[in-house]
Every structure is written in C-alpha cells, then in structure tokens.
mmCIF file of C-alpha atoms in Angstrom:
data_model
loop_
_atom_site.group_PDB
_atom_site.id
_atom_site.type_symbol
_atom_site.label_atom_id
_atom_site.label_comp_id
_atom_site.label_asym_id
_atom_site.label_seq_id
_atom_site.Cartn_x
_atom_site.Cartn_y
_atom_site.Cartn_z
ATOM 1 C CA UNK A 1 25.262 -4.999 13.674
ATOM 2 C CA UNK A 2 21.715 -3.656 12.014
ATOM 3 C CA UNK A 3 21.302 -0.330 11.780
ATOM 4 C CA UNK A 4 19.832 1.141 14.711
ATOM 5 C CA UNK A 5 16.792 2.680 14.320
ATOM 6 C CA UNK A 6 14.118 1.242 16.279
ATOM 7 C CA UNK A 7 13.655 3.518 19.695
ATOM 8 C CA UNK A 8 11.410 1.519 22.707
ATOM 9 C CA UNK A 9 9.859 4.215 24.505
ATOM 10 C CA UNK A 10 8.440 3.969 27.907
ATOM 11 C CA UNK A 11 5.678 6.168 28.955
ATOM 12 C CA UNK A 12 5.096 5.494 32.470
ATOM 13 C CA UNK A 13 6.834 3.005 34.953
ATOM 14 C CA UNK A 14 3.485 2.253 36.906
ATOM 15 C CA UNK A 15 1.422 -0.884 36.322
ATOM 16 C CA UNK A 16 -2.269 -1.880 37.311
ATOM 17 C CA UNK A 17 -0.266 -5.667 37.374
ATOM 18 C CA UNK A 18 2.335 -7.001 39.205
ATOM 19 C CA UNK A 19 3.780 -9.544 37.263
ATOM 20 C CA UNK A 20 6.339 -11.921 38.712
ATOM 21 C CA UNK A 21 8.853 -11.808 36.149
ATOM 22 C CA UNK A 22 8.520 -8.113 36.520
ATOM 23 C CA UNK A 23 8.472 -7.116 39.952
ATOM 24 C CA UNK A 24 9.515 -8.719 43.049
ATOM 25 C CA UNK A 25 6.481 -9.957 45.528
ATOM 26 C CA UNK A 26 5.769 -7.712 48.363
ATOM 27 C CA UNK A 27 8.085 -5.414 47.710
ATOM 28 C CA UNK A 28 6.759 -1.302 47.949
ATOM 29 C CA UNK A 29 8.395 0.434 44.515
ATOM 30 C CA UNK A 30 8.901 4.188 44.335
ATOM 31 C CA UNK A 31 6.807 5.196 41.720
ATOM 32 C CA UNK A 32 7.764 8.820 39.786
ATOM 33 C CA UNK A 33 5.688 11.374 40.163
ATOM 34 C CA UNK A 34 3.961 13.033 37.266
ATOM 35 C CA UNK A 35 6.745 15.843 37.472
ATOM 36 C CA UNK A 36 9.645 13.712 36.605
ATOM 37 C CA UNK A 37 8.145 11.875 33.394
ATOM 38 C CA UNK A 38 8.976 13.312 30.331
ATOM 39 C CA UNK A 39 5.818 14.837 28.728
ATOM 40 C CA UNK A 40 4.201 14.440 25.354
ATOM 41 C CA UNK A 41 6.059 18.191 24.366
ATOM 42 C CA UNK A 42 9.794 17.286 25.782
ATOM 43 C CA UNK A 43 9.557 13.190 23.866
ATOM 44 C CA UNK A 44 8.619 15.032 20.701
ATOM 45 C CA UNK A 45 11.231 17.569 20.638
ATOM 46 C CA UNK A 46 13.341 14.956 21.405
ATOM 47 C CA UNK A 47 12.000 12.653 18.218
ATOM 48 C CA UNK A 48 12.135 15.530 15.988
ATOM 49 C CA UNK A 49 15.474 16.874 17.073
ATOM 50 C CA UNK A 50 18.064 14.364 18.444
ATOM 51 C CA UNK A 51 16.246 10.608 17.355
ATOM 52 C CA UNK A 52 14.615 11.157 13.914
ATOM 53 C CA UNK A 53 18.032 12.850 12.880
ATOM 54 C CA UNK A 54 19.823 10.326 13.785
ATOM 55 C CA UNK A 55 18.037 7.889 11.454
ATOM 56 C CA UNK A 56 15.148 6.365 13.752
ATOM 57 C CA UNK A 57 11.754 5.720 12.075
ATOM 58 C CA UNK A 58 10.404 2.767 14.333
ATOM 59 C CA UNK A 59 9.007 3.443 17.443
ATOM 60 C CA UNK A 60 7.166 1.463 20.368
ATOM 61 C CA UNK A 61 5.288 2.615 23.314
ATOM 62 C CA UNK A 62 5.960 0.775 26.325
ATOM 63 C CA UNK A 63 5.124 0.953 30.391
ATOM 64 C CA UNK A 64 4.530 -0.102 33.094
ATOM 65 C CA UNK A 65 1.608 -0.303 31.335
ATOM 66 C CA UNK A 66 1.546 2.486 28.596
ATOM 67 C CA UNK A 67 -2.979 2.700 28.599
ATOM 68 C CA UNK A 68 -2.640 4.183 32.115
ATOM 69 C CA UNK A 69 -0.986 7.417 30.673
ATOM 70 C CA UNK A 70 -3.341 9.983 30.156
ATOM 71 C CA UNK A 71 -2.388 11.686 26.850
ATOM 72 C CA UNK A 72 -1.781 8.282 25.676
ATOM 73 C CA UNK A 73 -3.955 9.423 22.383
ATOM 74 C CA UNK A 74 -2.199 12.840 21.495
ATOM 75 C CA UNK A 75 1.427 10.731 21.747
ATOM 76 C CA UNK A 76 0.340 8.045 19.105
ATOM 77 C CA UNK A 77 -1.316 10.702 17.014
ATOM 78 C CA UNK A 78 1.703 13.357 16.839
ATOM 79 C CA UNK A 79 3.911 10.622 16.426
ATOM 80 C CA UNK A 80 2.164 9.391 13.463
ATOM 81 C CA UNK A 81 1.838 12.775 11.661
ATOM 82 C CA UNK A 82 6.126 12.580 11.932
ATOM 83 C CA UNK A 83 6.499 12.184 8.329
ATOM 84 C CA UNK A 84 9.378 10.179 9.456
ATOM 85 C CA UNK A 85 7.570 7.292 11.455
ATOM 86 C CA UNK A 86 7.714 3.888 9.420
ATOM 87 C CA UNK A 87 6.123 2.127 12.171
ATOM 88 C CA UNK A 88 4.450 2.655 15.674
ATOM 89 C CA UNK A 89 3.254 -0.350 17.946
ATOM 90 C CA UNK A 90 2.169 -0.688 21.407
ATOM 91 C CA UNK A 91 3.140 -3.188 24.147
ATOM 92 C CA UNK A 92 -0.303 -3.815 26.404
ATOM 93 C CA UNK A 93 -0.941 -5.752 29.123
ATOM 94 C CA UNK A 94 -4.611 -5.713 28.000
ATOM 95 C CA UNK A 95 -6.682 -5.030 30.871
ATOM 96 C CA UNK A 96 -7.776 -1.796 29.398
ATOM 97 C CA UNK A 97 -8.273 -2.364 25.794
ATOM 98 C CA UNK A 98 -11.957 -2.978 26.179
ATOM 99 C CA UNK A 99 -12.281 0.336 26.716
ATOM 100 C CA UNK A 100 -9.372 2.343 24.648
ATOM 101 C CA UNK A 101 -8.770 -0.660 22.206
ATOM 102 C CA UNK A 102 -10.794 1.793 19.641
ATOM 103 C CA UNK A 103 -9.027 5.046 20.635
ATOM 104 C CA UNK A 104 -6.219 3.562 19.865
ATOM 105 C CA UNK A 105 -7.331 2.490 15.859
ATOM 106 C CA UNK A 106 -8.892 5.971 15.365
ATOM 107 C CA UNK A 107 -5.590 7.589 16.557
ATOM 108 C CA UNK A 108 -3.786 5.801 13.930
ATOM 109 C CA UNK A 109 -2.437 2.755 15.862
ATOM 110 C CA UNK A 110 -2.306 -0.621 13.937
ATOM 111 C CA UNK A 111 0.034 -2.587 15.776
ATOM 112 C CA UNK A 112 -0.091 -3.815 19.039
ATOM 113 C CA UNK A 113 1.056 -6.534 21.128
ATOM 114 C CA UNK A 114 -0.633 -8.142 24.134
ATOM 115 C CA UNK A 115 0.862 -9.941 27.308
ATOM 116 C CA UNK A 116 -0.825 -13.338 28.210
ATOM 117 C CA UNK A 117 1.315 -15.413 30.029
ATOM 118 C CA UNK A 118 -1.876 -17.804 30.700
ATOM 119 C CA UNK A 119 -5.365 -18.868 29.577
ATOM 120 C CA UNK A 120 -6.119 -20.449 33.007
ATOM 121 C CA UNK A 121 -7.869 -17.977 35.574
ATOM 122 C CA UNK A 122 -6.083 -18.589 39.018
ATOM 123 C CA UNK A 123 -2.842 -19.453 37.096
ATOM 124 C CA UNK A 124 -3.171 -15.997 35.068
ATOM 125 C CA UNK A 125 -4.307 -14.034 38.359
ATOM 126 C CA UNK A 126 -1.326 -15.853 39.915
ATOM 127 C CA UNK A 127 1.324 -14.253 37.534
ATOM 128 C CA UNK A 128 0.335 -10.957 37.863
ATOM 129 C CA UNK A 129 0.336 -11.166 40.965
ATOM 130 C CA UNK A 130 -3.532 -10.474 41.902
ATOM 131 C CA UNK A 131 -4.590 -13.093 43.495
ATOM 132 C CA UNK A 132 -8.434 -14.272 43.432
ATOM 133 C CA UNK A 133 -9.015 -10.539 41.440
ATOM 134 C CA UNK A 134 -10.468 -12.489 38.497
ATOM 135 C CA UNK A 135 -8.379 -10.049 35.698
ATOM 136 C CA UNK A 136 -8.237 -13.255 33.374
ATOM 137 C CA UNK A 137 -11.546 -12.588 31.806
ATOM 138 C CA UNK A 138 -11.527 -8.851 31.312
ATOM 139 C CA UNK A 139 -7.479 -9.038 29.448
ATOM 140 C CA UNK A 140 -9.334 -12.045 27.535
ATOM 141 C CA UNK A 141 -11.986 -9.617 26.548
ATOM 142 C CA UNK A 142 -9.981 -6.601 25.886
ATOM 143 C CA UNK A 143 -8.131 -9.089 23.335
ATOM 144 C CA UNK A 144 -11.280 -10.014 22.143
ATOM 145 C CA UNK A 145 -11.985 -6.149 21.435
ATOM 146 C CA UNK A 146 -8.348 -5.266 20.163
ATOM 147 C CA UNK A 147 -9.132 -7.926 17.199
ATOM 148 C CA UNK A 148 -12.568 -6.596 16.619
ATOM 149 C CA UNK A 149 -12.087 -2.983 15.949
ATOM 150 C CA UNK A 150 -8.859 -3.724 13.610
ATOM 151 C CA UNK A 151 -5.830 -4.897 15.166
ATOM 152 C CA UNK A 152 -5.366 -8.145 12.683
ATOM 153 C CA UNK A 153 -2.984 -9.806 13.399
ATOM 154 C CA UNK A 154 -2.866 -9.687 17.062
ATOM 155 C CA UNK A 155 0.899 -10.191 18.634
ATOM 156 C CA UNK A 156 0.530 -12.386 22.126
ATOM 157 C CA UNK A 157 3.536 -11.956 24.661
ATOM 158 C CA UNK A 158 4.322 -15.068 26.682
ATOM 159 C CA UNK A 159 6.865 -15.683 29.276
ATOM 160 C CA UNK A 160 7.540 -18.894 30.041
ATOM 161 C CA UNK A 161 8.956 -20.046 34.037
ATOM 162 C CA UNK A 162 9.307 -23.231 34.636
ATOM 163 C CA UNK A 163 6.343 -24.423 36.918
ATOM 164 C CA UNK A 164 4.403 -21.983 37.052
ATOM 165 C CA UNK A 165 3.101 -21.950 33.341
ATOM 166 C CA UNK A 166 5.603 -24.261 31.490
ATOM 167 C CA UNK A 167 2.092 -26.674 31.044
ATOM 168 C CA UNK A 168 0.328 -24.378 28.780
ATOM 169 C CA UNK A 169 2.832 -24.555 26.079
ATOM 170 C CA UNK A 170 0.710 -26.599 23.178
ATOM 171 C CA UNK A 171 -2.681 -24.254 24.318
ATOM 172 C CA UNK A 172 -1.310 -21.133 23.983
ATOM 173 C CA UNK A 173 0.770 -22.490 21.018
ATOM 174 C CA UNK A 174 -2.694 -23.988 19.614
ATOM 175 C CA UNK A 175 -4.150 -20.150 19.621
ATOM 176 C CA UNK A 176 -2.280 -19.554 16.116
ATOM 177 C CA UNK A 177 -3.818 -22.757 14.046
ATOM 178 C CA UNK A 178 -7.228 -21.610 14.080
ATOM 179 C CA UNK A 179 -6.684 -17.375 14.350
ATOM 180 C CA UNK A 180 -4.150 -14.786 12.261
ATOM 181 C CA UNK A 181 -2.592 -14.135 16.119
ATOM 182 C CA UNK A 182 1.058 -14.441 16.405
ATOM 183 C CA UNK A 183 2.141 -15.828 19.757
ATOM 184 C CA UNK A 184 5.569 -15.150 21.003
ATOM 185 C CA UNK A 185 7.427 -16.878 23.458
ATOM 186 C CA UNK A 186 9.821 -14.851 25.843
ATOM 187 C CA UNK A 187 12.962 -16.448 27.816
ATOM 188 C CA UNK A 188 12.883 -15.489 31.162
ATOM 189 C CA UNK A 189 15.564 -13.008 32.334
ATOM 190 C CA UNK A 190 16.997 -12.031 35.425
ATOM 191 C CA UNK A 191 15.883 -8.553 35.372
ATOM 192 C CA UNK A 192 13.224 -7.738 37.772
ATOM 193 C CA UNK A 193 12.306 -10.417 40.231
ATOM 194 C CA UNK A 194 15.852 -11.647 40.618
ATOM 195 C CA UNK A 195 14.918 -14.370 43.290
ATOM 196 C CA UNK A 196 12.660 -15.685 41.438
ATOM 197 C CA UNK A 197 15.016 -16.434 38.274
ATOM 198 C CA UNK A 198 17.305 -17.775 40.571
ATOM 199 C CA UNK A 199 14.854 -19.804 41.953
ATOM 200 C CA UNK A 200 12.693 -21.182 38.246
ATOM 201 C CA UNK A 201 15.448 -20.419 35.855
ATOM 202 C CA UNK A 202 14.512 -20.205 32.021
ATOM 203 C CA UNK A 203 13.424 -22.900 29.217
ATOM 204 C CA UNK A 204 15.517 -22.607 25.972
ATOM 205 C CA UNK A 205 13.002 -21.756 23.149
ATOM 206 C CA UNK A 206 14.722 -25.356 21.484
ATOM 207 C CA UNK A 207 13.120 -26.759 24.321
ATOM 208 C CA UNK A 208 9.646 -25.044 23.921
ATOM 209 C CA UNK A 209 9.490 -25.933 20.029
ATOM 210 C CA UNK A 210 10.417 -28.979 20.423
ATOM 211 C CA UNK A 211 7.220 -29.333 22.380
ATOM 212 C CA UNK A 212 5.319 -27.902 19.455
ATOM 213 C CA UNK A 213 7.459 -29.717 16.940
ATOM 214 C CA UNK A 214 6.599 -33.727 18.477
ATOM 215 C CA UNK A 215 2.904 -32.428 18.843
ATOM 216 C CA UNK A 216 1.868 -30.931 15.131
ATOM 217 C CA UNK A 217 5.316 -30.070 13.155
ATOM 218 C CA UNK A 218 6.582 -26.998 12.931
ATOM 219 C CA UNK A 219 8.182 -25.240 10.198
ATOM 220 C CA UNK A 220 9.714 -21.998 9.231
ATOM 221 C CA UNK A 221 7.636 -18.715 8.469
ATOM 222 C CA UNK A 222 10.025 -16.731 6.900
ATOM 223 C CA UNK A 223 8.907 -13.863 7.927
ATOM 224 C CA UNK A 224 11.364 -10.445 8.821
ATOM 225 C CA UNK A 225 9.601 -8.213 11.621
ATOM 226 C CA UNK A 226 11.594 -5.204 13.412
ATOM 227 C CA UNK A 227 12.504 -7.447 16.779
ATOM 228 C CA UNK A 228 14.556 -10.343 17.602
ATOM 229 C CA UNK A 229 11.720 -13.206 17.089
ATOM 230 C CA UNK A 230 12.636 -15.981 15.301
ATOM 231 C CA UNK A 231 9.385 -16.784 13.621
ATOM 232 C CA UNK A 232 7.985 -20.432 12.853
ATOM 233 C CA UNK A 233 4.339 -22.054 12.565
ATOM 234 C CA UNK A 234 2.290 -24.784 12.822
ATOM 235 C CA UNK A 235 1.719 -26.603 9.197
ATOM 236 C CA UNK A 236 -1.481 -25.311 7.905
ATOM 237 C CA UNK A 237 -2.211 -22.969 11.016
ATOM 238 C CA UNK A 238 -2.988 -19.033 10.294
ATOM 239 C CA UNK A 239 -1.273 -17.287 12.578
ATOM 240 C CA UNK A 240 2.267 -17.742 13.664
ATOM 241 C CA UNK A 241 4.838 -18.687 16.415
ATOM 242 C CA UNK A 242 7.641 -16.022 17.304
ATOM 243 C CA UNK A 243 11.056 -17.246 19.551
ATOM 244 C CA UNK A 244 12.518 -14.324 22.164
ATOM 245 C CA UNK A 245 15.763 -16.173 22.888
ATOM 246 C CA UNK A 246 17.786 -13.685 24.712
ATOM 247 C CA UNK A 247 19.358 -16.470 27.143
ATOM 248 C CA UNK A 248 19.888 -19.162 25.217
ATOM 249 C CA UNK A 249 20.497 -17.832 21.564
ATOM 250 C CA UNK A 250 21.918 -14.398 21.553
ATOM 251 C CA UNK A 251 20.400 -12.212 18.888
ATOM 252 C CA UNK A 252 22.771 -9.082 20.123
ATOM 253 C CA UNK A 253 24.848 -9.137 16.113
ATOM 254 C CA UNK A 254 20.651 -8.625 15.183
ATOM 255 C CA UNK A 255 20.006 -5.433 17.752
ATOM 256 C CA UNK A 256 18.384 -2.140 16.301
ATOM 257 C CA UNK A 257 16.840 -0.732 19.394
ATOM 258 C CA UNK A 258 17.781 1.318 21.836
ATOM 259 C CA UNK A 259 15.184 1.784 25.542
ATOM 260 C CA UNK A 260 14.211 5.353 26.254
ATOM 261 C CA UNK A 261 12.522 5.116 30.083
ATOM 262 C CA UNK A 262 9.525 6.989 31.099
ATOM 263 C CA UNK A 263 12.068 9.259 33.021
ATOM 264 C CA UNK A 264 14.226 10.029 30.113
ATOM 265 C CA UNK A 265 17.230 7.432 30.930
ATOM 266 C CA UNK A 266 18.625 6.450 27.069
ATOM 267 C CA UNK A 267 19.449 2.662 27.944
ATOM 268 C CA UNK A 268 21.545 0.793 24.974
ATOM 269 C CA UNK A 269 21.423 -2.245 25.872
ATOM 270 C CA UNK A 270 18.434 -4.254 27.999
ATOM 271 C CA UNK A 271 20.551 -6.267 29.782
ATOM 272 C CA UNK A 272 23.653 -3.626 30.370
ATOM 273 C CA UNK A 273 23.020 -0.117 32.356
ATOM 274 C CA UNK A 274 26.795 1.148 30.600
ATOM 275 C CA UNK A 275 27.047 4.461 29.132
ATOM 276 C CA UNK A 276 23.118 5.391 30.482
ATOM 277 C CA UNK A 277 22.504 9.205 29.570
ATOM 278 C CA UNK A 278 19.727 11.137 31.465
ATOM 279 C CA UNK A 279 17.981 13.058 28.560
ATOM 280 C CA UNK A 280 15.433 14.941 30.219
ATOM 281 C CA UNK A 281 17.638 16.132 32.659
ATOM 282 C CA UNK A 282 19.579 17.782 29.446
ATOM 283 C CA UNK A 283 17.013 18.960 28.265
ATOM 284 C CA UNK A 284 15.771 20.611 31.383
ATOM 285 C CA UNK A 285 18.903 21.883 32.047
ATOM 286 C CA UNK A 286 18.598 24.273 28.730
ATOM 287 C CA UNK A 287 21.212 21.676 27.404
ATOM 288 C CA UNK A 288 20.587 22.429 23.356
ATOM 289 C CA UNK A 289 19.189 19.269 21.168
ATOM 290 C CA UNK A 290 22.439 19.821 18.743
ATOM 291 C CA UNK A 291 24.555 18.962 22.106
ATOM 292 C CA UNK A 292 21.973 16.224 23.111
ATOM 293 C CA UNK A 293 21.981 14.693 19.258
ATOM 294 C CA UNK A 294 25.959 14.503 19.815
ATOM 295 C CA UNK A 295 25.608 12.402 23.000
ATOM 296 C CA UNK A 296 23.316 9.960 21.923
ATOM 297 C CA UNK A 297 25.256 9.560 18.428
ATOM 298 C CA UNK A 298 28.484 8.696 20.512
ATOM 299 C CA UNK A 299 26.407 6.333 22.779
ATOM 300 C CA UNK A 300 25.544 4.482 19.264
ATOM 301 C CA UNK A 301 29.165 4.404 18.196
ATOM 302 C CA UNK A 302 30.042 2.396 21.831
ATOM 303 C CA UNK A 303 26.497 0.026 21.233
ATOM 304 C CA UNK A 304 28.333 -2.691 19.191
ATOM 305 C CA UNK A 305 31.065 -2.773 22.578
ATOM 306 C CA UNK A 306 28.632 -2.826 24.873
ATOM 307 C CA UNK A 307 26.305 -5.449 22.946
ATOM 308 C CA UNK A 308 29.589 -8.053 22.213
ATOM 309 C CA UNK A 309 31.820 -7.715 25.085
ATOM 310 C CA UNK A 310 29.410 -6.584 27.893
ATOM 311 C CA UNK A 311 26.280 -8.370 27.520
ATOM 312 C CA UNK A 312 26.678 -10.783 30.819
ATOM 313 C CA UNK A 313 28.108 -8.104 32.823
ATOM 314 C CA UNK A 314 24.810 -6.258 33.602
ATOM 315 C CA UNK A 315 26.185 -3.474 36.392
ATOM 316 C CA UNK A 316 28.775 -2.941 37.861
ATOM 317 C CA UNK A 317 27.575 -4.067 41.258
ATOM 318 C CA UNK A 318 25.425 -7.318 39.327
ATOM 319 C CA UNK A 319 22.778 -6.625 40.165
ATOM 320 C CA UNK A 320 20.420 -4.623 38.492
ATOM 321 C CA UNK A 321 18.963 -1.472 39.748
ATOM 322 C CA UNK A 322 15.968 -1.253 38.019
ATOM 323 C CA UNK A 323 12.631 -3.803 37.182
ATOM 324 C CA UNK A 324 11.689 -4.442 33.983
ATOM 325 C CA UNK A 325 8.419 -1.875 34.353
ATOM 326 C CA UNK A 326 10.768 0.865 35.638
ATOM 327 C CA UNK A 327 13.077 0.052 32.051
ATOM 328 C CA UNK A 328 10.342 -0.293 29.581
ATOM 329 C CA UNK A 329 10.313 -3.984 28.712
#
C-alpha cells in the first residue's frame, strides 16, 4: 500500500442539503451538539501531536458541509502555518461560497472541490433533496465566485444514480473542454441512503467513459493527484475528467487516507467501521497524545488487513451505522 499520510477531516456532520446518496428521505437524524465536536484547539493538538508525527502532511476539510462551521477561517489558517502541511483542500457543497468563497483564498486555501451532481434546476433541487427551493442557481453562482477570486482549477464532484441523473453525463462531461475545471465522477455506494442503492444501483465508470469516449475521444491525462481518481480528458479540452471507482475497480492497494469525523471517531477505512478509535474521548479523558500517537500507529499497522480482506464486510451487523455526512465523505 501508499504511504498513509493523507488525513480527511470532518468538521461538522450537519448539512444545509439533503442529498439522496447521502441521507435517507424523511428520515429525522440526530445531529451533535456543539459540545461533542472536537474544536479548532483539541484537532490541532491532535495534528501537531499524534497525526503530523506520524508522517501526515495532507489534509482535507470535510462535513456535512464544512462552510457552516463557524471558525471555519481560524482552522484553514492554523493549519496552514503547520510547517508540516503539504496540502489543504476543501470539499463544498457550494451553496455558500458566494459569500466565504474569498475568506477562504485570503486564509490561505487554494484547493477546493465542489459537489454538482446536476446542471438542471428541478433535477439538481431533486438530489438534494429540496424540492422547488431553487438552490441550483445560487451553488452555480457560488462556483462562479470560487473561480473568480482564485480557485483555478476548480474540482466538480458528481455522483452518478442511474435515473435520476445518468442523462447528464456528456453536459457535465462537456464543462472541462471549454474551462481548466476538473470534473469527477463518483460510483455510487451503499453508505447512506441504503434503499436507495438497493433500489438504482451504481454505473461502472467503464460505462460512463465509454459514453464520453463514442461522443469526443478520450484519452489519458497522466496526471498523479493525492486521491483515488483515475484521470482522463477530452482531446484538446482544458480541463480534465477524474474516475472514483470504488465499486467497480478497487483502488484499496492505492489508499493513503484515513477519515477523522467531526466527533473525533478515527475511521480507516470508508467502507469498514473495524478497529474505529474515539479520539476525543481520549483526549478528554486526560488520555496523553504519546498514548493516543501509539493507538492510531497500531490502527495503521492493521489498515492493509482491513483494506484487502475486509473491504465488503462493512459491519458486523451489514449495515452501516452511520451516513455519509455523519462520516465525512
């Protein structure tokens, strides 16, 4: 396996959208309160005593949606003065970057990446799960803003289900022949919204550039990132097309993250809840960072096991116990 160094931190598990691949419909989740989130103090003691240690120097702030934290600012600015940090991104759903996209630059962010699972209205409002709230135009515009102020190139998140936005393939694809935005296409999983995977399944990314391939070629970028993404692109086009394959083309031999939630649950693998250590609660508990740094280095040591032999177990129950926004996707 790749050296594991990349650390996904959540900052919050609460969302202003309700995506379907995220959350189930209807259903009421608990929400934490502010209490039990670990705050900006405890997740730097923890970078600068148990993580950066241990050899991490990529970092990426996650949700829920991460722009609804309050001290969002003073996290990606402390961070960055780490004279350890390589790289920090963001993952955004958007809606608020008209108004923080800036904040964001001047506190020293440069990466980000940006969910848009559709460039039709009703179909986008449909997703999230707000219907007839008309949240297309303002995620549109916080793009829009994101580019303006700095963030070049953009990173677009797509999941694909099958009928429900399967027919906006070659538009969303067509978004990286004309701009430097790199569009990424996500397999479905079945963490989340469990009846509904059972229900639309997953397309293969072969499937999806296959699409792309019959309607303008597609070749090889050659380009090495910090995720899984295989990355292609359209002859000619500026931007480029990234492949999430988690289903269909295991990437686990490629892993080098590790999930951190919002409540301080170190997670090894997305799809696997074995070995789960509750840091915060250690470090509430007086528990000392040496003692902390040894848990989490033996929870690296079992990663390769859990990765290879484990992956398609999930829980021990099978069924998963958390949503993706409670994780940190």
């Amino acid at each position: 396996m790749n050296k594991v160094d990349y650390l996904r931190i959540s900052l919050i598990d609460r969302c202003n959208f309700r995506c379907q691949y995220c959350m189930p419909e209807g259903e009421e989740l608990k929400y934490l309160l502010s209490s039990e989130i670990l705050s900006c103090s405890e997740l730097l003691i923890l970078l600068k005593e148990v993580f950066i240690p241990l050899g991490f120097t990529k970092f990426r702030l996650t949700g829920g949606e991460p722009l609804l934290r309050p001290d969002l600012r003073e996290i990606i600015e402390e961070i960055n003065l780490l004279p350890e940090t390589q790289d920090i991104a963001l993952t955004t759903n958007g809606y608020l970057l008209t108004e923080q996209a800036q904040i964001l630059y001047d506190a020293g962010l440069r990466r980000i990446n940006i969910s848009l699972d559709s460039l039709n209205p009703k179909n986008f409002d449909l997703i999230i799960g707000r219907k007839n709230r008309n949240f297309w135009h303002k995620t549109w515009l916080g793009i829009q803003k994101a580019y303006e102020v700095g963030f070049n190139p953009l990173k677009l998140n797509v999941v694909i289900i099958p009928n429900i936005n399967d027919h906006e393939i070659l538009d969303l694809a067509q978004l990286t022949i004309d701009k430097n935005w790199h569009v990424r296409f996500i397999e479905f999983m079945p963490i989340g919204n469990e009846k509904l995977f059972t229900e639309k399944a997953w397309i293969p990314s072969e499937d999806i550039r296959e699409m792309i391939r019959k309607k303008w070629g597609l070749e090889e970028a050659n380009i090495l990132g910090h995720g899984p993404a295989d990355v292609f692109k359209i002859p000619n086009g500026k931007g480029t097309l990234g492949f999430i394959s988690q289903m269909s083309e295991c990437f686990c031999d490629r892993c080098n993250r590790i999930r951190l939630s919002a409540d301080g649950w170190l997670r090894p693998c997305l799809l696997n809840e074995t070995g789960q250590i509750n840091l915060k609660n250690d470090l509430r508990k007086g528990i000392t960072t040496e003692e902390i740094r040894k848990k989490v280095a033996d929870l690296l040591l079992i990663k390769p096991e859990i990765n290879f032999k484990e992956r398609n177990s999930g829980t021990d129950s099978g069924i998963y116990k958390r949503t993706m926004s409670q994780i940190g996707g």
